[in-house]
mmCIF file with all atom_site columns, C-alpha atoms in Angstrom:
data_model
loop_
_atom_site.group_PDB
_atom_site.id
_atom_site.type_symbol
_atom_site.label_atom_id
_atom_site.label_alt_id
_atom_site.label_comp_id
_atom_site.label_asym_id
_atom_site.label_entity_id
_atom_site.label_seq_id
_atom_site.pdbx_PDB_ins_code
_atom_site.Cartn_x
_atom_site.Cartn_y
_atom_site.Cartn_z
_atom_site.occupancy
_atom_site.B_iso_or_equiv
_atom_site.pdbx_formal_charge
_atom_site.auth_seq_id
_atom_site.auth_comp_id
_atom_site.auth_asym_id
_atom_site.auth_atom_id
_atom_site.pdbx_PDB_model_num
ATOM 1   C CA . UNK A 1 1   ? 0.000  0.000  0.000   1.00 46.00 ? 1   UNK A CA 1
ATOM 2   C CA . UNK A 1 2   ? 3.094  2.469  0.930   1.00 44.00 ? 2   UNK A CA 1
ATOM 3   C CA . UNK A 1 3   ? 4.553  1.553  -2.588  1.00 54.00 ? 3   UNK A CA 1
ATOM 4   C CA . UNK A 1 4   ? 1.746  2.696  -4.750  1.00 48.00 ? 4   UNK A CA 1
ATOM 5   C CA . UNK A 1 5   ? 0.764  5.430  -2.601  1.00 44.00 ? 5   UNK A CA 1
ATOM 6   C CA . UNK A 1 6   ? 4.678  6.462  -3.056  1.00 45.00 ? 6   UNK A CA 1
ATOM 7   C CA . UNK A 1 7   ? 4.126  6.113  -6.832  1.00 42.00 ? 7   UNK A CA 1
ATOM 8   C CA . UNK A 1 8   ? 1.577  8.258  -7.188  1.00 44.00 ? 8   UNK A CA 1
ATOM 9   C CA . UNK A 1 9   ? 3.223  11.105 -5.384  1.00 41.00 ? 9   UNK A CA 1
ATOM 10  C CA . UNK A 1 10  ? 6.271  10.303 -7.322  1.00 45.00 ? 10  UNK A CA 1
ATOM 11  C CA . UNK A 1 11  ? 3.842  10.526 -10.895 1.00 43.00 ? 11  UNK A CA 1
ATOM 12  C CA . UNK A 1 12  ? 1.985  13.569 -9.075  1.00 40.00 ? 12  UNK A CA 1
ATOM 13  C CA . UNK A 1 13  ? 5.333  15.323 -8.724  1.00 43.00 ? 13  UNK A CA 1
ATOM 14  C CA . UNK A 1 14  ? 6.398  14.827 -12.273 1.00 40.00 ? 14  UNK A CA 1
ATOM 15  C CA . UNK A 1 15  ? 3.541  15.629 -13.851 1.00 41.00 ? 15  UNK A CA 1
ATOM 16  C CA . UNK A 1 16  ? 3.296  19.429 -12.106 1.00 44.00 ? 16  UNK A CA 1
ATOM 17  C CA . UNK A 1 17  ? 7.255  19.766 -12.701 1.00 39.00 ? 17  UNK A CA 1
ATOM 18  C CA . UNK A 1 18  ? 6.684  18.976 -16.236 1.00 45.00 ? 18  UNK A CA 1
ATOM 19  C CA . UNK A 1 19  ? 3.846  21.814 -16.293 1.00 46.00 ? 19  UNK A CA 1
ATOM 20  C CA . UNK A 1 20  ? 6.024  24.461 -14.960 1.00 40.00 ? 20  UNK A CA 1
ATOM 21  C CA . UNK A 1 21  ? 8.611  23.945 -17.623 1.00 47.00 ? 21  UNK A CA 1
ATOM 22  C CA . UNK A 1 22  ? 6.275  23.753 -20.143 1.00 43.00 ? 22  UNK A CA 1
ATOM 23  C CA . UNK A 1 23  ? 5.225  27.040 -19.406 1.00 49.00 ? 23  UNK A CA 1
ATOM 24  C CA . UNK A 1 24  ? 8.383  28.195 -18.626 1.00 51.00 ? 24  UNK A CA 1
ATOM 25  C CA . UNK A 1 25  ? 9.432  27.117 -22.033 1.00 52.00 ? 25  UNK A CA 1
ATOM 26  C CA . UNK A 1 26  ? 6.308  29.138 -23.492 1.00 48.00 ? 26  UNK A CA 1
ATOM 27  C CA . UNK A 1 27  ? 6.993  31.947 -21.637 1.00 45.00 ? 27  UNK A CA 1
ATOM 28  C CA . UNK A 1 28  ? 10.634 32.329 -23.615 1.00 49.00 ? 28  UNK A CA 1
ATOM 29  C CA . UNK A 1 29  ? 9.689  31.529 -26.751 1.00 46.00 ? 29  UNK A CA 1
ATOM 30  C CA . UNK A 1 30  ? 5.876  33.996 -26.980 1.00 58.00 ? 30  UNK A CA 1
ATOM 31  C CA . UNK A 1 31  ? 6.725  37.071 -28.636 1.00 67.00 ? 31  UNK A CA 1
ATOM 32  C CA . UNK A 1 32  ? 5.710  40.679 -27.113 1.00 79.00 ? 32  UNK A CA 1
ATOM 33  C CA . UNK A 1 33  ? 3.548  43.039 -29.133 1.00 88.00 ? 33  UNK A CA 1
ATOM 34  C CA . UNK A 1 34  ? 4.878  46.358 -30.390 1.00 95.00 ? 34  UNK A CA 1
ATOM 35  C CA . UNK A 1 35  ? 2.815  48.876 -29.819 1.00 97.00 ? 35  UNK A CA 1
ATOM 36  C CA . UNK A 1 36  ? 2.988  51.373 -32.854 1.00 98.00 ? 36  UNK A CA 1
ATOM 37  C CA . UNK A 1 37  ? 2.688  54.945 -30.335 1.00 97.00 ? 37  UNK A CA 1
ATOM 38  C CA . UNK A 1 38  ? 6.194  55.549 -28.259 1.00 97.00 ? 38  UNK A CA 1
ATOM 39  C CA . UNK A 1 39  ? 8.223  52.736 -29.873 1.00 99.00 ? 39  UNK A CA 1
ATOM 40  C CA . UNK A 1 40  ? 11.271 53.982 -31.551 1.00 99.00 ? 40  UNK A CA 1
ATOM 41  C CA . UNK A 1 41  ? 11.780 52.202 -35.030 1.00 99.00 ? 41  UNK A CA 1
ATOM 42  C CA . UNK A 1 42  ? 14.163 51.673 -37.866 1.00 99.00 ? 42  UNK A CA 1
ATOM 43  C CA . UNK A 1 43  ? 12.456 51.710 -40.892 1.00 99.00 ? 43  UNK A CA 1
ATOM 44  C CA . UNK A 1 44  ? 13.878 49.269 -43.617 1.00 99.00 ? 44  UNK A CA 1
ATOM 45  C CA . UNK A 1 45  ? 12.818 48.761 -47.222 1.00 99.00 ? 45  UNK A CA 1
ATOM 46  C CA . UNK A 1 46  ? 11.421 45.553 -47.869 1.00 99.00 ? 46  UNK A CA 1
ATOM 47  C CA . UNK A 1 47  ? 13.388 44.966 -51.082 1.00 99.00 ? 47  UNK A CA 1
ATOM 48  C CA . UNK A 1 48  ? 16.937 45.990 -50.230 1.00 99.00 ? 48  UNK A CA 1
ATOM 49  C CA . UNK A 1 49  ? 17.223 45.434 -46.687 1.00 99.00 ? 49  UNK A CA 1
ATOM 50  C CA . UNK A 1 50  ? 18.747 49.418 -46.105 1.00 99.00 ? 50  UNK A CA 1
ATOM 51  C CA . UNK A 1 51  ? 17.793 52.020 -43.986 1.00 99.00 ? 51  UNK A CA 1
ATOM 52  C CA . UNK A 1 52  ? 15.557 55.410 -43.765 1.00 99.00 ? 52  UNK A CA 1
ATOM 53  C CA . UNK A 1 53  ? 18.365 57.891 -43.386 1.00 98.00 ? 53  UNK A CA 1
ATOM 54  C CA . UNK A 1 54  ? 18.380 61.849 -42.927 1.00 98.00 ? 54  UNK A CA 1
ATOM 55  C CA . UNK A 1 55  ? 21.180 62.857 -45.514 1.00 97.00 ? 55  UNK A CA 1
ATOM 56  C CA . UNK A 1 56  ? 24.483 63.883 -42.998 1.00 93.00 ? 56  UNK A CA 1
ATOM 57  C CA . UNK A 1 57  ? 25.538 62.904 -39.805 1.00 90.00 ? 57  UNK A CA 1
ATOM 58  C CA . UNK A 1 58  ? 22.917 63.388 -36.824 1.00 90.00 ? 58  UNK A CA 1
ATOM 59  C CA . UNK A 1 59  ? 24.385 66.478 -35.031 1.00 88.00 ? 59  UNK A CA 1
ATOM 60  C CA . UNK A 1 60  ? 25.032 68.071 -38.641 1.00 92.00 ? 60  UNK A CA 1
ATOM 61  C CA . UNK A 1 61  ? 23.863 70.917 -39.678 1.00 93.00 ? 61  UNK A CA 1
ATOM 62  C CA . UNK A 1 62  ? 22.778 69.707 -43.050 1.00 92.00 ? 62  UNK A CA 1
ATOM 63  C CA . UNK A 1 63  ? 20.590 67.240 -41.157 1.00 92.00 ? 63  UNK A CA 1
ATOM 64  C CA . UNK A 1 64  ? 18.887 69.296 -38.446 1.00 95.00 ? 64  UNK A CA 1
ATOM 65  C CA . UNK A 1 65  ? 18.342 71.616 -42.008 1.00 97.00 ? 65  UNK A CA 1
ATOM 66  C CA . UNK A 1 66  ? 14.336 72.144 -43.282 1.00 97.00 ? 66  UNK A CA 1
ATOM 67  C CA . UNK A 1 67  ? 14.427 70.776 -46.574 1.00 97.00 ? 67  UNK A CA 1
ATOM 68  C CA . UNK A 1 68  ? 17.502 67.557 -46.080 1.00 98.00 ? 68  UNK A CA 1
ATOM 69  C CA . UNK A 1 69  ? 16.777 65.011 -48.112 1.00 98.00 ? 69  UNK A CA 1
ATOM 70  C CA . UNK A 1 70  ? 15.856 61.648 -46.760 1.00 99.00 ? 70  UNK A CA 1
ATOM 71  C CA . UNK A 1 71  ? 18.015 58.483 -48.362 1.00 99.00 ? 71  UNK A CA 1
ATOM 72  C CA . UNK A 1 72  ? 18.441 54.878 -47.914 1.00 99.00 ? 72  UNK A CA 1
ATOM 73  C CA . UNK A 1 73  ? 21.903 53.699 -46.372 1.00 99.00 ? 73  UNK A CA 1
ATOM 74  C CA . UNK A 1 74  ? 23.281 50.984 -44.335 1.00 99.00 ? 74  UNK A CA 1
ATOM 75  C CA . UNK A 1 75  ? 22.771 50.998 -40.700 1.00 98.00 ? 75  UNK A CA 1
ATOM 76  C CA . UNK A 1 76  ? 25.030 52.895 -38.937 1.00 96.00 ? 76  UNK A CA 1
ATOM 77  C CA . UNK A 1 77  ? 23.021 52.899 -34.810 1.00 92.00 ? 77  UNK A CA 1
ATOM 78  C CA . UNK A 1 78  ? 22.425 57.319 -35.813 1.00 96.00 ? 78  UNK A CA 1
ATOM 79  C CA . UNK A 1 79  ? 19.984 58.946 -34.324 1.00 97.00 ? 79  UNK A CA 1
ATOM 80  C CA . UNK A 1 80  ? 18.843 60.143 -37.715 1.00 97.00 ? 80  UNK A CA 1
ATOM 81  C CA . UNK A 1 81  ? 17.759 56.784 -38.679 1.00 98.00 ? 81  UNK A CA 1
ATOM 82  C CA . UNK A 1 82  ? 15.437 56.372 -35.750 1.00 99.00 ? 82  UNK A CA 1
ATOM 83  C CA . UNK A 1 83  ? 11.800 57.250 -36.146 1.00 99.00 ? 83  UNK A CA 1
ATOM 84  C CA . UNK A 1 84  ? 9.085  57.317 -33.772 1.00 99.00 ? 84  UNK A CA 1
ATOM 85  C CA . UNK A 1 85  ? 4.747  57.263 -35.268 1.00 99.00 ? 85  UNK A CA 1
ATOM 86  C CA . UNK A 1 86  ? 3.281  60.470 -33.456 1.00 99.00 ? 86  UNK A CA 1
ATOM 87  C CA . UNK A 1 87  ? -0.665 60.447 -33.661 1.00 99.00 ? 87  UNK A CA 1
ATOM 88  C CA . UNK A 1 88  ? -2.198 63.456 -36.057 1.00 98.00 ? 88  UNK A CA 1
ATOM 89  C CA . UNK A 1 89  ? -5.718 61.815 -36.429 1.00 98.00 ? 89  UNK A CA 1
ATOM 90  C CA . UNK A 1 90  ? -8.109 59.783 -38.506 1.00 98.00 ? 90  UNK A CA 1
ATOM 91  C CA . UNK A 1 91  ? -5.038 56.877 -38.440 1.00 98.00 ? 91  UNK A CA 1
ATOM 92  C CA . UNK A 1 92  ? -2.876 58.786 -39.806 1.00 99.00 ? 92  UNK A CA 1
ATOM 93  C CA . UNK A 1 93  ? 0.821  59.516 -38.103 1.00 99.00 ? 93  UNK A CA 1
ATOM 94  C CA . UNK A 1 94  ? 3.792  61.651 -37.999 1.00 99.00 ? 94  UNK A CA 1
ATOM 95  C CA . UNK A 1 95  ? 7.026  60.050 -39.097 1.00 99.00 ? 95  UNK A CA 1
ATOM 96  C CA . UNK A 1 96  ? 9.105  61.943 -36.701 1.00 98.00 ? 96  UNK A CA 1
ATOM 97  C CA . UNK A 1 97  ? 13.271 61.612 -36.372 1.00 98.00 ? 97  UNK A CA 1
ATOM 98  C CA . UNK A 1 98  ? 14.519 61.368 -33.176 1.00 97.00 ? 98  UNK A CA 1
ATOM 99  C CA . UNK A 1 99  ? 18.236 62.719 -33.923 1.00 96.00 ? 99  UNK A CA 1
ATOM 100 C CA . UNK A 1 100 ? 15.458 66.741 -34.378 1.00 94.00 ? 100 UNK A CA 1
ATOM 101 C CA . UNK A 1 101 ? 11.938 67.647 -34.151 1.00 92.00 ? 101 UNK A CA 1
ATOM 102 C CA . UNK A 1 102 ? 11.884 66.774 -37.570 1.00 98.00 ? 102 UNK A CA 1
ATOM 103 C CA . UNK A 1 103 ? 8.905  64.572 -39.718 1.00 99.00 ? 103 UNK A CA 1
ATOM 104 C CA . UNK A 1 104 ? 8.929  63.231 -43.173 1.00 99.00 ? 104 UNK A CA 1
ATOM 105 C CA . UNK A 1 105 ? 7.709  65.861 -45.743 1.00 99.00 ? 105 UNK A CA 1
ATOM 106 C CA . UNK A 1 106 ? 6.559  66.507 -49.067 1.00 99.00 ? 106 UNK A CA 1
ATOM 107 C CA . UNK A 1 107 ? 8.744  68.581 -51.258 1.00 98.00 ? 107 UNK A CA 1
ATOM 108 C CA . UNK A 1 108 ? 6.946  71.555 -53.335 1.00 97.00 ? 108 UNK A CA 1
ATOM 109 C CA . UNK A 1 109 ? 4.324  73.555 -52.915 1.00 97.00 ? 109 UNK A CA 1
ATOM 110 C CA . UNK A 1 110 ? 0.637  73.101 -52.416 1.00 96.00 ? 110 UNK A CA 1
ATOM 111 C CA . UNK A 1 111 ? -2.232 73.127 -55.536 1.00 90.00 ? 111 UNK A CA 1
ATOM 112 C CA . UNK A 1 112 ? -3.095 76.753 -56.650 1.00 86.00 ? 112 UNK A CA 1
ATOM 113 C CA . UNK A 1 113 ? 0.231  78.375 -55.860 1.00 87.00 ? 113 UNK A CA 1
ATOM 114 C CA . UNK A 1 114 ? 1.542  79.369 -59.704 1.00 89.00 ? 114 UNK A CA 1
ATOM 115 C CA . UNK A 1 115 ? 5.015  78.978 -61.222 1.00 85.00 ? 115 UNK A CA 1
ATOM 116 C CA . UNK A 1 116 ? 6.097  76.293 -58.671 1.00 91.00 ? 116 UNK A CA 1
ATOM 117 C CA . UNK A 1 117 ? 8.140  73.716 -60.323 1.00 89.00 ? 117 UNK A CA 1
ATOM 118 C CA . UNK A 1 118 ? 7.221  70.956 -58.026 1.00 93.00 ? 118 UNK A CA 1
ATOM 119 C CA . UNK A 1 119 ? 3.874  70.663 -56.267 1.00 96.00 ? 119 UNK A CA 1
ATOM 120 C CA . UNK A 1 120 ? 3.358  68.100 -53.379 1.00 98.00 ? 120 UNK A CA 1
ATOM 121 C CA . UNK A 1 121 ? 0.813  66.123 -55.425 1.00 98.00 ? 121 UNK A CA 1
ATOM 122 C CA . UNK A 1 122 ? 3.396  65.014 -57.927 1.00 98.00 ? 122 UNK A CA 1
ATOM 123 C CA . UNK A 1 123 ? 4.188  61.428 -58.551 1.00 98.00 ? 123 UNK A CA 1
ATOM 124 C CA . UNK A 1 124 ? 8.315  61.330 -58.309 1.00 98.00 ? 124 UNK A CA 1
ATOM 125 C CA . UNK A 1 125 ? 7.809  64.674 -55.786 1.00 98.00 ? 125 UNK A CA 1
ATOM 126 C CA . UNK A 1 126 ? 10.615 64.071 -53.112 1.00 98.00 ? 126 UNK A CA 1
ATOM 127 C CA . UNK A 1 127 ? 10.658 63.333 -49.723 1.00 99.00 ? 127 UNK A CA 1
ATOM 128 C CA . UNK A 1 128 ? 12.662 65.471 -47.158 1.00 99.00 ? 128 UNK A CA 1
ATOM 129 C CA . UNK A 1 129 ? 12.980 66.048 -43.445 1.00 98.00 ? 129 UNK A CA 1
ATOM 130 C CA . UNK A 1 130 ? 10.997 69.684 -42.253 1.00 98.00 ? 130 UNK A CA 1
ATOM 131 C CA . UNK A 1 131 ? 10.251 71.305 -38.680 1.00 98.00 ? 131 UNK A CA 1
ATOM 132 C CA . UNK A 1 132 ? 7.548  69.064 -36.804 1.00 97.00 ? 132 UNK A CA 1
ATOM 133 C CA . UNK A 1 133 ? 4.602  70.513 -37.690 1.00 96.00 ? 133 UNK A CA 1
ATOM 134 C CA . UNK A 1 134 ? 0.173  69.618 -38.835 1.00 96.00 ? 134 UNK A CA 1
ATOM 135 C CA . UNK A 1 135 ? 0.312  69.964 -42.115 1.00 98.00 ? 135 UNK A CA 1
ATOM 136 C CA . UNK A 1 136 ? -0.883 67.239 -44.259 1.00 98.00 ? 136 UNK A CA 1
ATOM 137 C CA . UNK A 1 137 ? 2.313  66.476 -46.250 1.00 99.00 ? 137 UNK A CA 1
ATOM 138 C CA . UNK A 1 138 ? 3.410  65.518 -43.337 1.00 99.00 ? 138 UNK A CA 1
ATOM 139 C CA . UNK A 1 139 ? 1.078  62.490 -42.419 1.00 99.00 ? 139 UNK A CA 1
ATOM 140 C CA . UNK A 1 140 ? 1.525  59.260 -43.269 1.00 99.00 ? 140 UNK A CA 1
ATOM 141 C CA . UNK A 1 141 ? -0.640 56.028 -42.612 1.00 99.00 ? 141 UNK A CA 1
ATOM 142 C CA . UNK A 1 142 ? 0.251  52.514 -42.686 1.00 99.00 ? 142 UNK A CA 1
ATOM 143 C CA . UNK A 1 143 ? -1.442 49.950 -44.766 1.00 99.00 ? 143 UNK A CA 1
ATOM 144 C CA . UNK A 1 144 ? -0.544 46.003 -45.116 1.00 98.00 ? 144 UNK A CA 1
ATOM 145 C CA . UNK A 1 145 ? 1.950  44.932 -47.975 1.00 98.00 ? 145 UNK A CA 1
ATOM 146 C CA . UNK A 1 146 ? 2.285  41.660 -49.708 1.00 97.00 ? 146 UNK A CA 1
ATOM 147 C CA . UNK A 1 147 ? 3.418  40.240 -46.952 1.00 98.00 ? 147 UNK A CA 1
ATOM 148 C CA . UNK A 1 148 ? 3.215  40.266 -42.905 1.00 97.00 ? 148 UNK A CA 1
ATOM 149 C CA . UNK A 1 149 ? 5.084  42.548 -41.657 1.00 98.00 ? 149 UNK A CA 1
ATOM 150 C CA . UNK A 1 150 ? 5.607  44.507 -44.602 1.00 99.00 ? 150 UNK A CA 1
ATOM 151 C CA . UNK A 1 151 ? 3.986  48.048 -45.083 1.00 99.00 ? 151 UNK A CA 1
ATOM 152 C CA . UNK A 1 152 ? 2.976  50.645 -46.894 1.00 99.00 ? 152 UNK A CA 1
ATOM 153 C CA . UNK A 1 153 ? 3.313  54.579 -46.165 1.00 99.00 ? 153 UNK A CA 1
ATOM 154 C CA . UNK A 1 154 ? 0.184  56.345 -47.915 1.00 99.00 ? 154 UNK A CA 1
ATOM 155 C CA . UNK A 1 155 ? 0.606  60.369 -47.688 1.00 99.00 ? 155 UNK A CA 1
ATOM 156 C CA . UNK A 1 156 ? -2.143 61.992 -46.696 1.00 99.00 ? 156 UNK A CA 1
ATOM 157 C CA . UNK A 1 157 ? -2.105 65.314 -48.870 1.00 99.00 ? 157 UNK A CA 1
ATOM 158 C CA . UNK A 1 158 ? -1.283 63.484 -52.020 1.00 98.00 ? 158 UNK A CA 1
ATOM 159 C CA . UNK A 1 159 ? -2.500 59.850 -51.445 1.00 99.00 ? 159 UNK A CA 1
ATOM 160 C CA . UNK A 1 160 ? 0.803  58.670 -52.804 1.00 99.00 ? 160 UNK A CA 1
ATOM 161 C CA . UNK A 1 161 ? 3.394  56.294 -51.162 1.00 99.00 ? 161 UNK A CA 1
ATOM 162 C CA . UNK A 1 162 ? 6.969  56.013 -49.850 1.00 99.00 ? 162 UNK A CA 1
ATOM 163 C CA . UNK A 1 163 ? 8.791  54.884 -52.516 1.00 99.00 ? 163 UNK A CA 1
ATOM 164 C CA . UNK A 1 164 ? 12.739 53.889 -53.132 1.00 99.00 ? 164 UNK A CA 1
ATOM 165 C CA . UNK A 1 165 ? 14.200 55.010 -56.174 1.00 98.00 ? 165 UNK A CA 1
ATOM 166 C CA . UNK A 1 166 ? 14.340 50.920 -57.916 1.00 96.00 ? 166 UNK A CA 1
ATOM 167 C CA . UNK A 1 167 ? 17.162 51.625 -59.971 1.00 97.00 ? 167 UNK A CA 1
ATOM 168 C CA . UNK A 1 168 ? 19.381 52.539 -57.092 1.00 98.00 ? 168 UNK A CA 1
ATOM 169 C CA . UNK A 1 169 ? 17.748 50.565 -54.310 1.00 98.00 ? 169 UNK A CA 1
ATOM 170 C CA . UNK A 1 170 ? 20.578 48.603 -53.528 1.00 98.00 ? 170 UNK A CA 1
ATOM 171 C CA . UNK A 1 171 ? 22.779 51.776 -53.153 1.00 98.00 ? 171 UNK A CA 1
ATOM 172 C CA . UNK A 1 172 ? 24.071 53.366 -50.107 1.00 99.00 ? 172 UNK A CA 1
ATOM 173 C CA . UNK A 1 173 ? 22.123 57.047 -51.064 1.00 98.00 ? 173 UNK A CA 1
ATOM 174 C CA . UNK A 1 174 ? 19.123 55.610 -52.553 1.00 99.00 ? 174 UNK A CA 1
ATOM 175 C CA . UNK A 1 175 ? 16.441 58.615 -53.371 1.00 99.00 ? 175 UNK A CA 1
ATOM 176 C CA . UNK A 1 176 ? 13.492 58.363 -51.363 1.00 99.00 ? 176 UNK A CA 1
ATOM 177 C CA . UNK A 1 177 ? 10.318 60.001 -53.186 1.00 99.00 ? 177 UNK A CA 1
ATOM 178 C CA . UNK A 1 178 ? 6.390  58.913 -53.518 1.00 99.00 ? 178 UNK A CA 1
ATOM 179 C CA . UNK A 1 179 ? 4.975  57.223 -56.184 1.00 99.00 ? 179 UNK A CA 1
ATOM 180 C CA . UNK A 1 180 ? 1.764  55.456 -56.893 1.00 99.00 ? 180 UNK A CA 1
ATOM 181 C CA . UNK A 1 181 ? 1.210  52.384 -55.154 1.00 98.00 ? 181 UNK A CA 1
ATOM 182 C CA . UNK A 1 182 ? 2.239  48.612 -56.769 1.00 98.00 ? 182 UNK A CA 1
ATOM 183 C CA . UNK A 1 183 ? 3.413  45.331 -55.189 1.00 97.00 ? 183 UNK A CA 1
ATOM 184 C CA . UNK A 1 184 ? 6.636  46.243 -55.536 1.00 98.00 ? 184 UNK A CA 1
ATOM 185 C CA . UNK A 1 185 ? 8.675  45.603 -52.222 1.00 98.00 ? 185 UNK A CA 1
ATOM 186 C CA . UNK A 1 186 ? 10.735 49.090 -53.210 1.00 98.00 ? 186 UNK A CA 1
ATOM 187 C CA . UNK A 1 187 ? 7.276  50.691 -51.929 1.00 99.00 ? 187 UNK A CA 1
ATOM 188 C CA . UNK A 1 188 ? 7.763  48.652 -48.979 1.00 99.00 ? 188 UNK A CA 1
ATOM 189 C CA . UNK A 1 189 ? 8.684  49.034 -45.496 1.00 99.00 ? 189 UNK A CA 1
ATOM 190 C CA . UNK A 1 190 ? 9.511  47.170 -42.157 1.00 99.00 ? 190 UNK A CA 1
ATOM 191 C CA . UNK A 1 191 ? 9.031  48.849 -38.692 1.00 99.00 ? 191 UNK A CA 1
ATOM 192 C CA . UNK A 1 192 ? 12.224 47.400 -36.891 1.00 99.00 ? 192 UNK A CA 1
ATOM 193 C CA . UNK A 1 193 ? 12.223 48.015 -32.847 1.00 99.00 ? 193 UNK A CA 1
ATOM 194 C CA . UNK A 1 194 ? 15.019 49.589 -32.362 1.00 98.00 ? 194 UNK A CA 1
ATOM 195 C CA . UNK A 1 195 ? 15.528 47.991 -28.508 1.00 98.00 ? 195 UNK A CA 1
ATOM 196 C CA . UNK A 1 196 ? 14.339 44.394 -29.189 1.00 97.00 ? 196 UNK A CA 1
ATOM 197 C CA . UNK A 1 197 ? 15.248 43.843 -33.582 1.00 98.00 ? 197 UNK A CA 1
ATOM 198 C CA . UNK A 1 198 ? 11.635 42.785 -33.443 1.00 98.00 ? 198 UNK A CA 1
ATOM 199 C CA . UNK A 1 199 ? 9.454  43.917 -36.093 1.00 98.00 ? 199 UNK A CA 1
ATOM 200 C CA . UNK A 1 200 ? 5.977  45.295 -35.719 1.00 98.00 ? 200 UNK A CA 1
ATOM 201 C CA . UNK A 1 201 ? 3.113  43.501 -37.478 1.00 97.00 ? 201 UNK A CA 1
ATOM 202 C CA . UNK A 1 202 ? -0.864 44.426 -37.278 1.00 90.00 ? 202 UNK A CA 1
#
């Protein structure tokens, strides 16, 4: 009787040690979810693998400058290839550097102004770095690629997207510009978490 009763404290023991480790092991392995708002990103392009980069070195001049252009390029760990998503409404955010108080912009001017050479509707208008502020060239929202993972950036003045220049999108100094959308990864973009490597998904 003191065998089996032994046995089945032995079995009874084993069986709840088991249980911890198996939820020990799913604790390790579950990823955490990103939360778009107050993460800091890297933002890669889905076909070559570089970076969203302000053009010169973080404390530069030239890229705390209204007007810098934005690039691709390699990582390097700069500020000016961090981004965080501030809110402006209707699911729509700022793209805002953290190396300034900078967002993605437009270049040109806005419908009705005469004898501009670019206006901020243009397909192939570029995109540049300009003081934080409401304006509509500077809001972006996100919307699902091809793949998970993978997204779009759909301006809000213009309804066109971030786009890498295909031609030099394997290039340290790739343009960065909008363009109608397509499945073309070049138009593509991964939110990398700049603490944890992990990318955001929705």
């Amino acid at each position: 009787m003191k065998s089996l009763f032994t046995i089945a404290l032995a079995c009874l023991m084993l069986f709840s040690v088991s249980d911890v480790e198996a939820q020990r092991r799913g604790k390790r392995t579950k990823k955490v979810e990103i939360p778009l708002e107050g993460t800091v990103f890297h933002i890669r392009n889905a076909k070559s693998g570089k970076f969203l980069d302000v053009s010169g070195t973080a404390n530069s001049k030239k890229a705390r400058s209204n007007g810098t252009n934005v690039q691709l390029w390699d990582l390097d760990g700069g500020a000016d290839q961090k981004f965080k998503f501030v809110p402006a409404g209707n699911g729509y955010y700022h793209i805002q550097t953290q190396h300034a108080r900078m967002n993605l912009d437009v270049h040109g001017c806005f419908e009705g102004k005469w004898f501009c050479g670019t206006y901020k509707k243009d397909k192939g208008a570029n995109v540049q770095v300009w003081s934080a502020g409401r304006s509509e060239p500077q809001q972006w929202k996100l919307e699902k690629g091809t793949a998970p993972g993978r997204f779009y950036l759909k301006n809000r003045y213009s309804g066109r997207y971030l786009d890498a220049n295909n031609s030099d999108v394997q290039k340290n100094g790739c343009n960065v510009l909008q363009w109608n959308k397509d499945d073309n990864t070049n138009k593509q973009w991964e939110l990398v978490d700049v603490k944890t490597g992990q990318k955001f998904t929705m």
